[in-house]
Amino acid sequence: MARVYGDVDVRNAQYVEANFPEGNRILRVGLELLERVSAYNDGSNEVRMAISQPTQENEEAAWRKVGPSVALLRECFEFAQSVEKVIPDVLEELSSHAGDADPQRADRNRGLARLLADLMQNAFAFDALKASIPAIQNDFSYYRRTLSRSAQTQDADIARYIIPHDVSNQMSLFYAYHNPMVRTVIDSATKFAQESGNQQVVLDCLSALAAGSASTVKHARADSAKSERMCVLVLVTCCVLYDWISPKGVSDAQSGIDAKAALDLVSERTLVDSTPADKVLRANCRTLR
C-alpha cells in the first residue's frame, strides 16, 4: 500500500515557510514560550509571606518575584493575540481554494493542515502547562490585587513590571478560562467562519482534512510514528474546530466527520504529555463527551 505523509513532510514545511512566514514565526515563538513557561518561577512563598505579613519589605519582595513571571504571562497573552490573527488567514487560504484542481493542491492542503494542527498542538500544550502550575493563577491574582498600590512605587525594579490596567483586565479574562489558548483558536476560527459567509465551505474543508488523516491512520499509510502522530493531531484539530463552528456540532448525525470513528482511531494514541488523544478531543469539544 502506498505510504503518505513521509517524504511530503518536508514539502509541507516548505510550503508553510514560503507562503505563511508569519505562521511559521508564530510557531517558533510558541515553542520558545512553552519552554519558558515549563520553567515557571513560582512566587508562592513570597506571595504567602506578603499576605500573612504585609510589610513593605515583604510586599516588595513578592513583587520582585511575581513581576518577571507576569511579564512572561503577558508575552503569552500577546502571543495568543498573534495566533488569533493568523487563524483566519489559514482558513481563508483553505476555503478559497477548496475547489481548485491545480497540481499544488495536495501540498497546499497538507501544509495548511500541518500549520493549523501545529498551532492547536501549541495551544493544547500551553493549556496543559497552565493547568499543572497553580502558581500562574495565584501569582497573577496577587499582582492584580496590588497593582494600583505598586504603580505608585519609585523603585525602578518594580516599576518596570507595571502593566496598564486595561491590559491586565484583558489578561485576567484570558487566564480565567481553563483552556485559554485553545479557546483563542476556537473563537478565532468560529468568528471567521460566521463573518466570512463561508461557514459550510470551512466545515467541508475540515471534513476533507479529517477524512484524509483518518484514512492514513486507519490503513497505516504513514511511514513513521512522527507522521502518524501528525495525522492524529490533524484529525483531533479538525474535530474540535468542526464541533465549535457547526451549529449542531461534530456529534450530530449529519456531521461531515464521523466523531465516533475518530474517537476509536485516536483512543490508543497520545498527544500532550502522554495524555490520550481521545481525552484531549473530549476535553476540548462542545458536544463530544
PDB file of N, CA, C and O in Angstrom, residues 190-267:
ATOM      1  N   THR A 190     -14.161  30.247  14.672  1.00  0.00           N
ATOM      2  CA  THR A 190     -15.622  30.364  14.643  1.00  0.00           C
ATOM      3  C   THR A 190     -16.046  31.731  14.109  1.00  0.00           C
ATOM      4  O   THR A 190     -16.969  31.847  13.284  1.00  0.00           O
ATOM      5  N   LYS A 191     -15.379  32.771  14.567  1.00  0.00           N
ATOM      6  CA  LYS A 191     -15.698  34.125  14.112  1.00  0.00           C
ATOM      7  C   LYS A 191     -15.463  34.257  12.611  1.00  0.00           C
ATOM      8  O   LYS A 191     -16.287  34.841  11.896  1.00  0.00           O
ATOM      9  N   PHE A 192     -14.340  33.706  12.129  1.00  0.00           N
ATOM     10  CA  PHE A 192     -14.059  33.781  10.694  1.00  0.00           C
ATOM     11  C   PHE A 192     -15.149  33.071   9.901  1.00  0.00           C
ATOM     12  O   PHE A 192     -15.650  33.600   8.899  1.00  0.00           O
ATOM     13  N   ALA A 193     -15.499  31.871  10.325  1.00  0.00           N
ATOM     14  CA  ALA A 193     -16.487  31.083   9.586  1.00  0.00           C
ATOM     15  C   ALA A 193     -17.833  31.798   9.526  1.00  0.00           C
ATOM     16  O   ALA A 193     -18.514  31.794   8.490  1.00  0.00           O
ATOM     17  N   GLN A 194     -18.211  32.438  10.611  1.00  0.00           N
ATOM     18  CA  GLN A 194     -19.504  33.118  10.662  1.00  0.00           C
ATOM     19  C   GLN A 194     -19.500  34.416   9.864  1.00  0.00           C
ATOM     20  O   GLN A 194     -20.446  34.713   9.115  1.00  0.00           O
ATOM     21  N   GLU A 195     -18.443  35.207  10.018  1.00  0.00           N
ATOM     22  CA  GLU A 195     -18.418  36.533   9.411  1.00  0.00           C
ATOM     23  C   GLU A 195     -18.036  36.513   7.936  1.00  0.00           C
ATOM     24  O   GLU A 195     -18.367  37.446   7.197  1.00  0.00           O
ATOM     25  N   SER A 196     -17.341  35.475   7.501  1.00  0.00           N
ATOM     26  CA  SER A 196     -16.918  35.409   6.098  1.00  0.00           C
ATOM     27  C   SER A 196     -18.033  34.938   5.179  1.00  0.00           C
ATOM     28  O   SER A 196     -17.957  35.095   3.954  1.00  0.00           O
ATOM     29  N   GLY A 197     -19.067  34.325   5.761  1.00  0.00           N
ATOM     30  CA  GLY A 197     -20.141  33.755   4.951  1.00  0.00           C
ATOM     31  C   GLY A 197     -19.758  32.417   4.339  1.00  0.00           C
ATOM     32  O   GLY A 197     -20.498  31.882   3.504  1.00  0.00           O
ATOM     33  N   ASN A 198     -18.608  31.879   4.761  1.00  0.00           N
ATOM     34  CA  ASN A 198     -18.125  30.608   4.206  1.00  0.00           C
ATOM     35  C   ASN A 198     -18.174  29.464   5.224  1.00  0.00           C
ATOM     36  O   ASN A 198     -17.359  28.552   5.183  1.00  0.00           O
ATOM     37  N   GLN A 199     -19.127  29.537   6.131  1.00  0.00           N
ATOM     38  CA  GLN A 199     -19.180  28.531   7.189  1.00  0.00           C
ATOM     39  C   GLN A 199     -19.209  27.103   6.646  1.00  0.00           C
ATOM     40  O   GLN A 199     -18.432  26.244   7.090  1.00  0.00           O
ATOM     41  N   GLN A 200     -20.074  26.848   5.678  1.00  0.00           N
ATOM     42  CA  GLN A 200     -20.188  25.485   5.162  1.00  0.00           C
ATOM     43  C   GLN A 200     -18.931  25.072   4.400  1.00  0.00           C
ATOM     44  O   GLN A 200     -18.511  23.917   4.476  1.00  0.00           O
ATOM     45  N   VAL A 201     -18.322  26.018   3.702  1.00  0.00           N
ATOM     46  CA  VAL A 201     -17.078  25.703   2.983  1.00  0.00           C
ATOM     47  C   VAL A 201     -15.971  25.329   3.971  1.00  0.00           C
ATOM     48  O   VAL A 201     -15.222  24.369   3.757  1.00  0.00           O
ATOM     49  N   VAL A 202     -15.878  26.083   5.066  1.00  0.00           N
ATOM     50  CA  VAL A 202     -14.881  25.785   6.093  1.00  0.00           C
ATOM     51  C   VAL A 202     -15.143  24.409   6.691  1.00  0.00           C
ATOM     52  O   VAL A 202     -14.216  23.612   6.871  1.00  0.00           O
ATOM     53  N   LEU A 203     -16.402  24.111   6.988  1.00  0.00           N
ATOM     54  CA  LEU A 203     -16.757  22.802   7.548  1.00  0.00           C
ATOM     55  C   LEU A 203     -16.414  21.682   6.567  1.00  0.00           C
ATOM     56  O   LEU A 203     -15.909  20.627   6.972  1.00  0.00           O
ATOM     57  N   ASP A 204     -16.668  21.923   5.288  1.00  0.00           N
ATOM     58  CA  ASP A 204     -16.342  20.914   4.277  1.00  0.00           C
ATOM     59  C   ASP A 204     -14.830  20.692   4.197  1.00  0.00           C
ATOM     60  O   ASP A 204     -14.365  19.551   4.033  1.00  0.00           O
ATOM     61  N   CYS A 205     -14.060  21.767   4.309  1.00  0.00           N
ATOM     62  CA  CYS A 205     -12.592  21.644   4.281  1.00  0.00           C
ATOM     63  C   CYS A 205     -12.093  20.849   5.487  1.00  0.00           C
ATOM     64  O   CYS A 205     -11.233  19.971   5.356  1.00  0.00           O
ATOM     65  N   LEU A 206     -12.640  21.150   6.652  1.00  0.00           N
ATOM     66  CA  LEU A 206     -12.251  20.418   7.864  1.00  0.00           C
ATOM     67  C   LEU A 206     -12.631  18.948   7.737  1.00  0.00           C
ATOM     68  O   LEU A 206     -11.865  18.060   8.161  1.00  0.00           O
ATOM     69  N   SER A 207     -13.794  18.680   7.149  1.00  0.00           N
ATOM     70  CA  SER A 207     -14.235  17.294   6.946  1.00  0.00           C
ATOM     71  C   SER A 207     -13.272  16.547   6.027  1.00  0.00           C
ATOM     72  O   SER A 207     -12.912  15.392   6.281  1.00  0.00           O
ATOM     73  N   ALA A 208     -12.851  17.221   4.960  1.00  0.00           N
ATOM     74  CA  ALA A 208     -11.947  16.597   3.992  1.00  0.00           C
ATOM     75  C   ALA A 208     -10.584  16.309   4.618  1.00  0.00           C
ATOM     76  O   ALA A 208     -10.006  15.230   4.418  1.00  0.00           O
ATOM     77  N   LEU A 209     -10.061  17.271   5.370  1.00  0.00           N
ATOM     78  CA  LEU A 209      -8.768  17.063   6.036  1.00  0.00           C
ATOM     79  C   LEU A 209      -8.867  15.941   7.061  1.00  0.00           C
ATOM     80  O   LEU A 209      -7.952  15.112   7.183  1.00  0.00           O
ATOM     81  N   ALA A 210      -9.973  15.911   7.793  1.00  0.00           N
ATOM     82  CA  ALA A 210     -10.167  14.855   8.794  1.00  0.00           C
ATOM     83  C   ALA A 210     -10.254  13.494   8.122  1.00  0.00           C
ATOM     84  O   ALA A 210      -9.674  12.509   8.603  1.00  0.00           O
ATOM     85  N   ALA A 211     -10.962  13.422   7.000  1.00  0.00           N
ATOM     86  CA  ALA A 211     -11.120  12.150   6.294  1.00  0.00           C
ATOM     87  C   ALA A 211      -9.776  11.630   5.792  1.00  0.00           C
ATOM     88  O   ALA A 211      -9.476  10.435   5.905  1.00  0.00           O
ATOM     89  N   GLY A 212      -8.964  12.536   5.241  1.00  0.00           N
ATOM     90  CA  GLY A 212      -7.654  12.122   4.754  1.00  0.00           C
ATOM     91  C   GLY A 212      -6.761  11.622   5.869  1.00  0.00           C
ATOM     92  O   GLY A 212      -6.076  10.602   5.726  1.00  0.00           O
ATOM     93  N   SER A 213      -6.760  12.321   6.995  1.00  0.00           N
ATOM     94  CA  SER A 213      -5.934  11.917   8.136  1.00  0.00           C
ATOM     95  C   SER A 213      -6.434  10.607   8.732  1.00  0.00           C
ATOM     96  O   SER A 213      -5.646   9.720   9.075  1.00  0.00           O
ATOM     97  N   ALA A 214      -7.754  10.466   8.843  1.00  0.00           N
ATOM     98  CA  ALA A 214      -8.323   9.247   9.403  1.00  0.00           C
ATOM     99  C   ALA A 214      -7.990   8.042   8.531  1.00  0.00           C
ATOM    100  O   ALA A 214      -7.651   6.969   9.035  1.00  0.00           O
ATOM    101  N   SER A 215      -8.066   8.221   7.231  1.00  0.00           N
ATOM    102  CA  SER A 215      -7.746   7.124   6.309  1.00  0.00           C
ATOM    103  C   SER A 215      -6.284   6.709   6.434  1.00  0.00           C
ATOM    104  O   SER A 215      -5.958   5.514   6.432  1.00  0.00           O
ATOM    105  N   THR A 216      -5.395   7.699   6.558  1.00  0.00           N
ATOM    106  CA  THR A 216      -3.972   7.408   6.693  1.00  0.00           C
ATOM    107  C   THR A 216      -3.687   6.620   7.963  1.00  0.00           C
ATOM    108  O   THR A 216      -2.916   5.654   7.965  1.00  0.00           O
ATOM    109  N   VAL A 217      -4.327   7.017   9.066  1.00  0.00           N
ATOM    110  CA  VAL A 217      -4.126   6.322  10.338  1.00  0.00           C
ATOM    111  C   VAL A 217      -4.749   4.928  10.287  1.00  0.00           C
ATOM    112  O   VAL A 217      -4.120   3.934  10.673  1.00  0.00           O
ATOM    113  N   LYS A 218      -5.972   4.843   9.808  1.00  0.00           N
ATOM    114  CA  LYS A 218      -6.702   3.570   9.777  1.00  0.00           C
ATOM    115  C   LYS A 218      -5.999   2.513   8.945  1.00  0.00           C
ATOM    116  O   LYS A 218      -5.918   1.337   9.333  1.00  0.00           O
ATOM    117  N   HIS A 219      -5.461   2.935   7.792  1.00  0.00           N
ATOM    118  CA  HIS A 219      -4.830   1.986   6.879  1.00  0.00           C
ATOM    119  C   HIS A 219      -3.310   1.950   7.010  1.00  0.00           C
ATOM    120  O   HIS A 219      -2.632   1.374   6.155  1.00  0.00           O
ATOM    121  N   ALA A 220      -2.796   2.559   8.088  1.00  0.00           N
ATOM    122  CA  ALA A 220      -1.356   2.525   8.390  1.00  0.00           C
ATOM    123  C   ALA A 220      -0.511   2.957   7.205  1.00  0.00           C
ATOM    124  O   ALA A 220       0.465   2.305   6.829  1.00  0.00           O
ATOM    125  N   ARG A 221      -0.871   4.092   6.598  1.00  0.00           N
ATOM    126  CA  ARG A 221      -0.150   4.566   5.429  1.00  0.00           C
ATOM    127  C   ARG A 221       0.913   5.616   5.751  1.00  0.00           C
ATOM    128  O   ARG A 221       1.591   6.109   4.859  1.00  0.00           O
ATOM    129  N   ALA A 222       1.038   5.966   7.016  1.00  0.00           N
ATOM    130  CA  ALA A 222       2.110   6.889   7.412  1.00  0.00           C
ATOM    131  C   ALA A 222       3.404   6.094   7.516  1.00  0.00           C
ATOM    132  O   ALA A 222       3.410   4.951   7.986  1.00  0.00           O
ATOM    133  N   ASP A 223       4.515   6.691   7.068  1.00  0.00           N
ATOM    134  CA  ASP A 223       5.754   5.916   7.021  1.00  0.00           C
ATOM    135  C   ASP A 223       6.618   6.087   8.270  1.00  0.00           C
ATOM    136  O   ASP A 223       7.746   5.611   8.318  1.00  0.00           O
ATOM    137  N   SER A 224       6.097   6.770   9.292  1.00  0.00           N
ATOM    138  CA  SER A 224       6.841   6.909  10.541  1.00  0.00           C
ATOM    139  C   SER A 224       5.867   7.242  11.662  1.00  0.00           C
ATOM    140  O   SER A 224       4.742   7.690  11.420  1.00  0.00           O
ATOM    141  N   ALA A 225       6.311   7.011  12.886  1.00  0.00           N
ATOM    142  CA  ALA A 225       5.476   7.332  14.048  1.00  0.00           C
ATOM    143  C   ALA A 225       5.190   8.830  14.110  1.00  0.00           C
ATOM    144  O   ALA A 225       4.094   9.257  14.481  1.00  0.00           O
ATOM    145  N   LYS A 226       6.189   9.625  13.722  1.00  0.00           N
ATOM    146  CA  LYS A 226       6.020  11.084  13.726  1.00  0.00           C
ATOM    147  C   LYS A 226       4.942  11.518  12.746  1.00  0.00           C
ATOM    148  O   LYS A 226       4.103  12.371  13.056  1.00  0.00           O
ATOM    149  N   SER A 227       4.951  10.927  11.558  1.00  0.00           N
ATOM    150  CA  SER A 227       3.959  11.275  10.545  1.00  0.00           C
ATOM    151  C   SER A 227       2.564  10.840  10.972  1.00  0.00           C
ATOM    152  O   SER A 227       1.575  11.557  10.772  1.00  0.00           O
ATOM    153  N   GLU A 228       2.480   9.660  11.585  1.00  0.00           N
ATOM    154  CA  GLU A 228       1.174   9.190  12.064  1.00  0.00           C
ATOM    155  C   GLU A 228       0.650  10.093  13.167  1.00  0.00           C
ATOM    156  O   GLU A 228      -0.542  10.416  13.219  1.00  0.00           O
ATOM    157  N   ARG A 229       1.557  10.529  14.044  1.00  0.00           N
ATOM    158  CA  ARG A 229       1.141  11.417  15.128  1.00  0.00           C
ATOM    159  C   ARG A 229       0.611  12.730  14.573  1.00  0.00           C
ATOM    160  O   ARG A 229      -0.344  13.296  15.101  1.00  0.00           O
ATOM    161  N   MET A 230       1.223  13.214  13.497  1.00  0.00           N
ATOM    162  CA  MET A 230       0.734  14.435  12.873  1.00  0.00           C
ATOM    163  C   MET A 230      -0.668  14.225  12.317  1.00  0.00           C
ATOM    164  O   MET A 230      -1.540  15.102  12.447  1.00  0.00           O
ATOM    165  N   CYS A 231      -0.924  13.076  11.741  1.00  0.00           N
ATOM    166  CA  CYS A 231      -2.257  12.770  11.221  1.00  0.00           C
ATOM    167  C   CYS A 231      -3.283  12.741  12.347  1.00  0.00           C
ATOM    168  O   CYS A 231      -4.405  13.239  12.197  1.00  0.00           O
ATOM    169  N   VAL A 232      -2.903  12.152  13.473  1.00  0.00           N
ATOM    170  CA  VAL A 232      -3.794  12.112  14.637  1.00  0.00           C
ATOM    171  C   VAL A 232      -4.088  13.530  15.114  1.00  0.00           C
ATOM    172  O   VAL A 232      -5.227  13.885  15.432  1.00  0.00           O
ATOM    173  N   LEU A 233      -3.047  14.359  15.141  1.00  0.00           N
ATOM    174  CA  LEU A 233      -3.206  15.742  15.579  1.00  0.00           C
ATOM    175  C   LEU A 233      -4.114  16.519  14.632  1.00  0.00           C
ATOM    176  O   LEU A 233      -4.965  17.310  15.070  1.00  0.00           O
ATOM    177  N   VAL A 234      -3.947  16.320  13.322  1.00  0.00           N
ATOM    178  CA  VAL A 234      -4.817  16.976  12.340  1.00  0.00           C
ATOM    179  C   VAL A 234      -6.264  16.526  12.547  1.00  0.00           C
ATOM    180  O   VAL A 234      -7.193  17.350  12.534  1.00  0.00           O
ATOM    181  N   LEU A 235      -6.463  15.235  12.767  1.00  0.00           N
ATOM    182  CA  LEU A 235      -7.813  14.701  12.968  1.00  0.00           C
ATOM    183  C   LEU A 235      -8.463  15.308  14.208  1.00  0.00           C
ATOM    184  O   LEU A 235      -9.625  15.734  14.169  1.00  0.00           O
ATOM    185  N   VAL A 236      -7.733  15.353  15.303  1.00  0.00           N
ATOM    186  CA  VAL A 236      -8.257  15.928  16.545  1.00  0.00           C
ATOM    187  C   VAL A 236      -8.566  17.411  16.357  1.00  0.00           C
ATOM    188  O   VAL A 236      -9.626  17.901  16.774  1.00  0.00           O
ATOM    189  N   THR A 237      -7.647  18.138  15.711  1.00  0.00           N
ATOM    190  CA  THR A 237      -7.839  19.566  15.473  1.00  0.00           C
ATOM    191  C   THR A 237      -9.093  19.825  14.640  1.00  0.00           C
ATOM    192  O   THR A 237      -9.901  20.705  14.973  1.00  0.00           O
ATOM    193  N   CYS A 238      -9.265  19.067  13.579  1.00  0.00           N
ATOM    194  CA  CYS A 238     -10.438  19.246  12.718  1.00  0.00           C
ATOM    195  C   CYS A 238     -11.731  18.942  13.468  1.00  0.00           C
ATOM    196  O   CYS A 238     -12.734  19.652  13.305  1.00  0.00           O
ATOM    197  N   CYS A 239     -11.714  17.899  14.296  1.00  0.00           N
ATOM    198  CA  CYS A 239     -12.906  17.547  15.075  1.00  0.00           C
ATOM    199  C   CYS A 239     -13.276  18.665  16.046  1.00  0.00           C
ATOM    200  O   CYS A 239     -14.451  19.036  16.175  1.00  0.00           O
ATOM    201  N   VAL A 240     -12.273  19.200  16.732  1.00  0.00           N
ATOM    202  CA  VAL A 240     -12.527  20.272  17.707  1.00  0.00           C
ATOM    203  C   VAL A 240     -13.090  21.512  17.020  1.00  0.00           C
ATOM    204  O   VAL A 240     -14.101  22.074  17.459  1.00  0.00           O
ATOM    205  N   LEU A 241     -12.441  21.943  15.946  1.00  0.00           N
ATOM    206  CA  LEU A 241     -12.902  23.142  15.246  1.00  0.00           C
ATOM    207  C   LEU A 241     -14.285  22.933  14.628  1.00  0.00           C
ATOM    208  O   LEU A 241     -15.149  23.822  14.700  1.00  0.00           O
ATOM    209  N   TYR A 242     -14.503  21.770  14.038  1.00  0.00           N
ATOM    210  CA  TYR A 242     -15.805  21.470  13.443  1.00  0.00           C
ATOM    211  C   TYR A 242     -16.891  21.529  14.514  1.00  0.00           C
ATOM    212  O   TYR A 242     -17.981  22.069  14.291  1.00  0.00           O
ATOM    213  N   ASP A 243     -16.582  21.003  15.680  1.00  0.00           N
ATOM    214  CA  ASP A 243     -17.568  20.933  16.753  1.00  0.00           C
ATOM    215  C   ASP A 243     -18.040  22.308  17.197  1.00  0.00           C
ATOM    216  O   ASP A 243     -19.210  22.500  17.540  1.00  0.00           O
ATOM    217  N   TRP A 244     -17.135  23.281  17.181  1.00  0.00           N
ATOM    218  CA  TRP A 244     -17.488  24.631  17.624  1.00  0.00           C
ATOM    219  C   TRP A 244     -18.052  25.485  16.488  1.00  0.00           C
ATOM    220  O   TRP A 244     -18.896  26.349  16.719  1.00  0.00           O
ATOM    221  N   ILE A 245     -17.600  25.244  15.262  1.00  0.00           N
ATOM    222  CA  ILE A 245     -18.081  26.047  14.135  1.00  0.00           C
ATOM    223  C   ILE A 245     -19.475  25.610  13.696  1.00  0.00           C
ATOM    224  O   ILE A 245     -20.333  26.437  13.394  1.00  0.00           O
ATOM    225  N   SER A 246     -19.710  24.300  13.669  1.00  0.00           N
ATOM    226  CA  SER A 246     -21.013  23.788  13.246  1.00  0.00           C
ATOM    227  C   SER A 246     -22.073  24.063  14.312  1.00  0.00           C
ATOM    228  O   SER A 246     -21.858  23.771  15.486  1.00  0.00           O
ATOM    229  N   PRO A 247     -23.208  24.603  13.935  1.00  0.00           N
ATOM    230  CA  PRO A 247     -24.273  24.878  14.912  1.00  0.00           C
ATOM    231  C   PRO A 247     -24.697  23.632  15.695  1.00  0.00           C
ATOM    232  O   PRO A 247     -25.025  23.725  16.878  1.00  0.00           O
ATOM    233  N   LYS A 248     -24.669  22.469  15.049  1.00  0.00           N
ATOM    234  CA  LYS A 248     -25.110  21.243  15.710  1.00  0.00           C
ATOM    235  C   LYS A 248     -23.949  20.405  16.249  1.00  0.00           C
ATOM    236  O   LYS A 248     -24.176  19.393  16.924  1.00  0.00           O
ATOM    237  N   GLY A 249     -22.713  20.804  15.941  1.00  0.00           N
ATOM    238  CA  GLY A 249     -21.565  20.100  16.486  1.00  0.00           C
ATOM    239  C   GLY A 249     -21.140  18.876  15.700  1.00  0.00           C
ATOM    240  O   GLY A 249     -21.846  18.416  14.805  1.00  0.00           O
ATOM    241  N   VAL A 250     -19.993  18.346  16.062  1.00  0.00           N
ATOM    242  CA  VAL A 250     -19.423  17.214  15.343  1.00  0.00           C
ATOM    243  C   VAL A 250     -20.136  15.908  15.661  1.00  0.00           C
ATOM    244  O   VAL A 250     -20.009  14.923  14.925  1.00  0.00           O
ATOM    245  N   SER A 251     -20.888  15.863  16.768  1.00  0.00           N
ATOM    246  CA  SER A 251     -21.567  14.630  17.166  1.00  0.00           C
ATOM    247  C   SER A 251     -22.906  14.431  16.468  1.00  0.00           C
ATOM    248  O   SER A 251     -23.509  13.359  16.572  1.00  0.00           O
ATOM    249  N   ASP A 252     -23.368  15.452  15.775  1.00  0.00           N
ATOM    250  CA  ASP A 252     -24.660  15.355  15.104  1.00  0.00           C
ATOM    251  C   ASP A 252     -24.635  14.291  14.017  1.00  0.00           C
ATOM    252  O   ASP A 252     -23.597  14.046  13.389  1.00  0.00           O
ATOM    253  N   ALA A 253     -25.774  13.689  13.800  1.00  0.00           N
ATOM    254  CA  ALA A 253     -25.866  12.612  12.801  1.00  0.00           C
ATOM    255  C   ALA A 253     -25.525  13.104  11.397  1.00  0.00           C
ATOM    256  O   ALA A 253     -25.054  12.321  10.557  1.00  0.00           O
ATOM    257  N   GLN A 254     -25.747  14.394  11.124  1.00  0.00           N
ATOM    258  CA  GLN A 254     -25.466  14.946   9.801  1.00  0.00           C
ATOM    259  C   GLN A 254     -24.063  15.555   9.700  1.00  0.00           C
ATOM    260  O   GLN A 254     -23.734  16.179   8.696  1.00  0.00           O
ATOM    261  N   SER A 255     -23.254  15.363  10.711  1.00  0.00           N
ATOM    262  CA  SER A 255     -21.903  15.926  10.711  1.00  0.00           C
ATOM    263  C   SER A 255     -21.075  15.354   9.568  1.00  0.00           C
ATOM    264  O   SER A 255     -21.212  14.185   9.199  1.00  0.00           O
ATOM    265  N   GLY A 256     -20.208  16.190   9.027  1.00  0.00           N
ATOM    266  CA  GLY A 256     -19.322  15.738   7.950  1.00  0.00           C
ATOM    267  C   GLY A 256     -18.159  14.906   8.451  1.00  0.00           C
ATOM    268  O   GLY A 256     -17.387  14.364   7.655  1.00  0.00           O
ATOM    269  N   ILE A 257     -18.008  14.813   9.781  1.00  0.00           N
ATOM    270  CA  ILE A 257     -16.958  13.998  10.391  1.00  0.00           C
ATOM    271  C   ILE A 257     -17.606  12.940  11.263  1.00  0.00           C
ATOM    272  O   ILE A 257     -18.495  13.247  12.067  1.00  0.00           O
ATOM    273  N   ASP A 258     -17.182  11.716  11.099  1.00  0.00           N
ATOM    274  CA  ASP A 258     -17.680  10.622  11.934  1.00  0.00           C
ATOM    275  C   ASP A 258     -16.956  10.681  13.275  1.00  0.00           C
ATOM    276  O   ASP A 258     -15.845  10.176  13.427  1.00  0.00           O
ATOM    277  N   ALA A 259     -17.582  11.326  14.254  1.00  0.00           N
ATOM    278  CA  ALA A 259     -16.935  11.555  15.549  1.00  0.00           C
ATOM    279  C   ALA A 259     -16.620  10.260  16.280  1.00  0.00           C
ATOM    280  O   ALA A 259     -15.558  10.122  16.895  1.00  0.00           O
ATOM    281  N   LYS A 260     -17.527   9.299  16.227  1.00  0.00           N
ATOM    282  CA  LYS A 260     -17.294   8.032  16.921  1.00  0.00           C
ATOM    283  C   LYS A 260     -16.104   7.292  16.324  1.00  0.00           C
ATOM    284  O   LYS A 260     -15.260   6.753  17.051  1.00  0.00           O
ATOM    285  N   ALA A 261     -16.022   7.292  14.990  1.00  0.00           N
ATOM    286  CA  ALA A 261     -14.896   6.630  14.324  1.00  0.00           C
ATOM    287  C   ALA A 261     -13.592   7.342  14.663  1.00  0.00           C
ATOM    288  O   ALA A 261     -12.556   6.697  14.869  1.00  0.00           O
ATOM    289  N   ALA A 262     -13.639   8.666  14.744  1.00  0.00           N
ATOM    290  CA  ALA A 262     -12.441   9.438  15.091  1.00  0.00           C
ATOM    291  C   ALA A 262     -11.979   9.089  16.500  1.00  0.00           C
ATOM    292  O   ALA A 262     -10.784   8.904  16.751  1.00  0.00           O
ATOM    293  N   LEU A 263     -12.914   9.009  17.432  1.00  0.00           N
ATOM    294  CA  LEU A 263     -12.564   8.644  18.807  1.00  0.00           C
ATOM    295  C   LEU A 263     -11.922   7.262  18.860  1.00  0.00           C
ATOM    296  O   LEU A 263     -10.934   7.048  19.563  1.00  0.00           O
ATOM    297  N   ASP A 264     -12.491   6.330  18.120  1.00  0.00           N
ATOM    298  CA  ASP A 264     -11.939   4.966  18.094  1.00  0.00           C
ATOM    299  C   ASP A 264     -10.524   4.956  17.532  1.00  0.00           C
ATOM    300  O   ASP A 264      -9.651   4.247  18.037  1.00  0.00           O
ATOM    301  N   LEU A 265     -10.285   5.760  16.495  1.00  0.00           N
ATOM    302  CA  LEU A 265      -8.972   5.788  15.855  1.00  0.00           C
ATOM    303  C   LEU A 265      -7.889   6.357  16.770  1.00  0.00           C
ATOM    304  O   LEU A 265      -6.753   5.888  16.762  1.00  0.00           O
ATOM    305  N   VAL A 266      -8.241   7.373  17.545  1.00  0.00           N
ATOM    306  CA  VAL A 266      -7.220   8.056  18.343  1.00  0.00           C
ATOM    307  C   VAL A 266      -7.132   7.551  19.782  1.00  0.00           C
ATOM    308  O   VAL A 266      -6.265   7.986  20.536  1.00  0.00           O
ATOM    309  N   SER A 267      -8.009   6.630  20.152  1.00  0.00           N
ATOM    310  CA  SER A 267      -8.126   6.234  21.558  1.00  0.00           C
ATOM    311  C   SER A 267      -6.855   5.634  22.150  1.00  0.00           C
ATOM    312  O   SER A 267      -6.621   5.735  23.352  1.00  0.00           O
TER     313      SER A 267
END
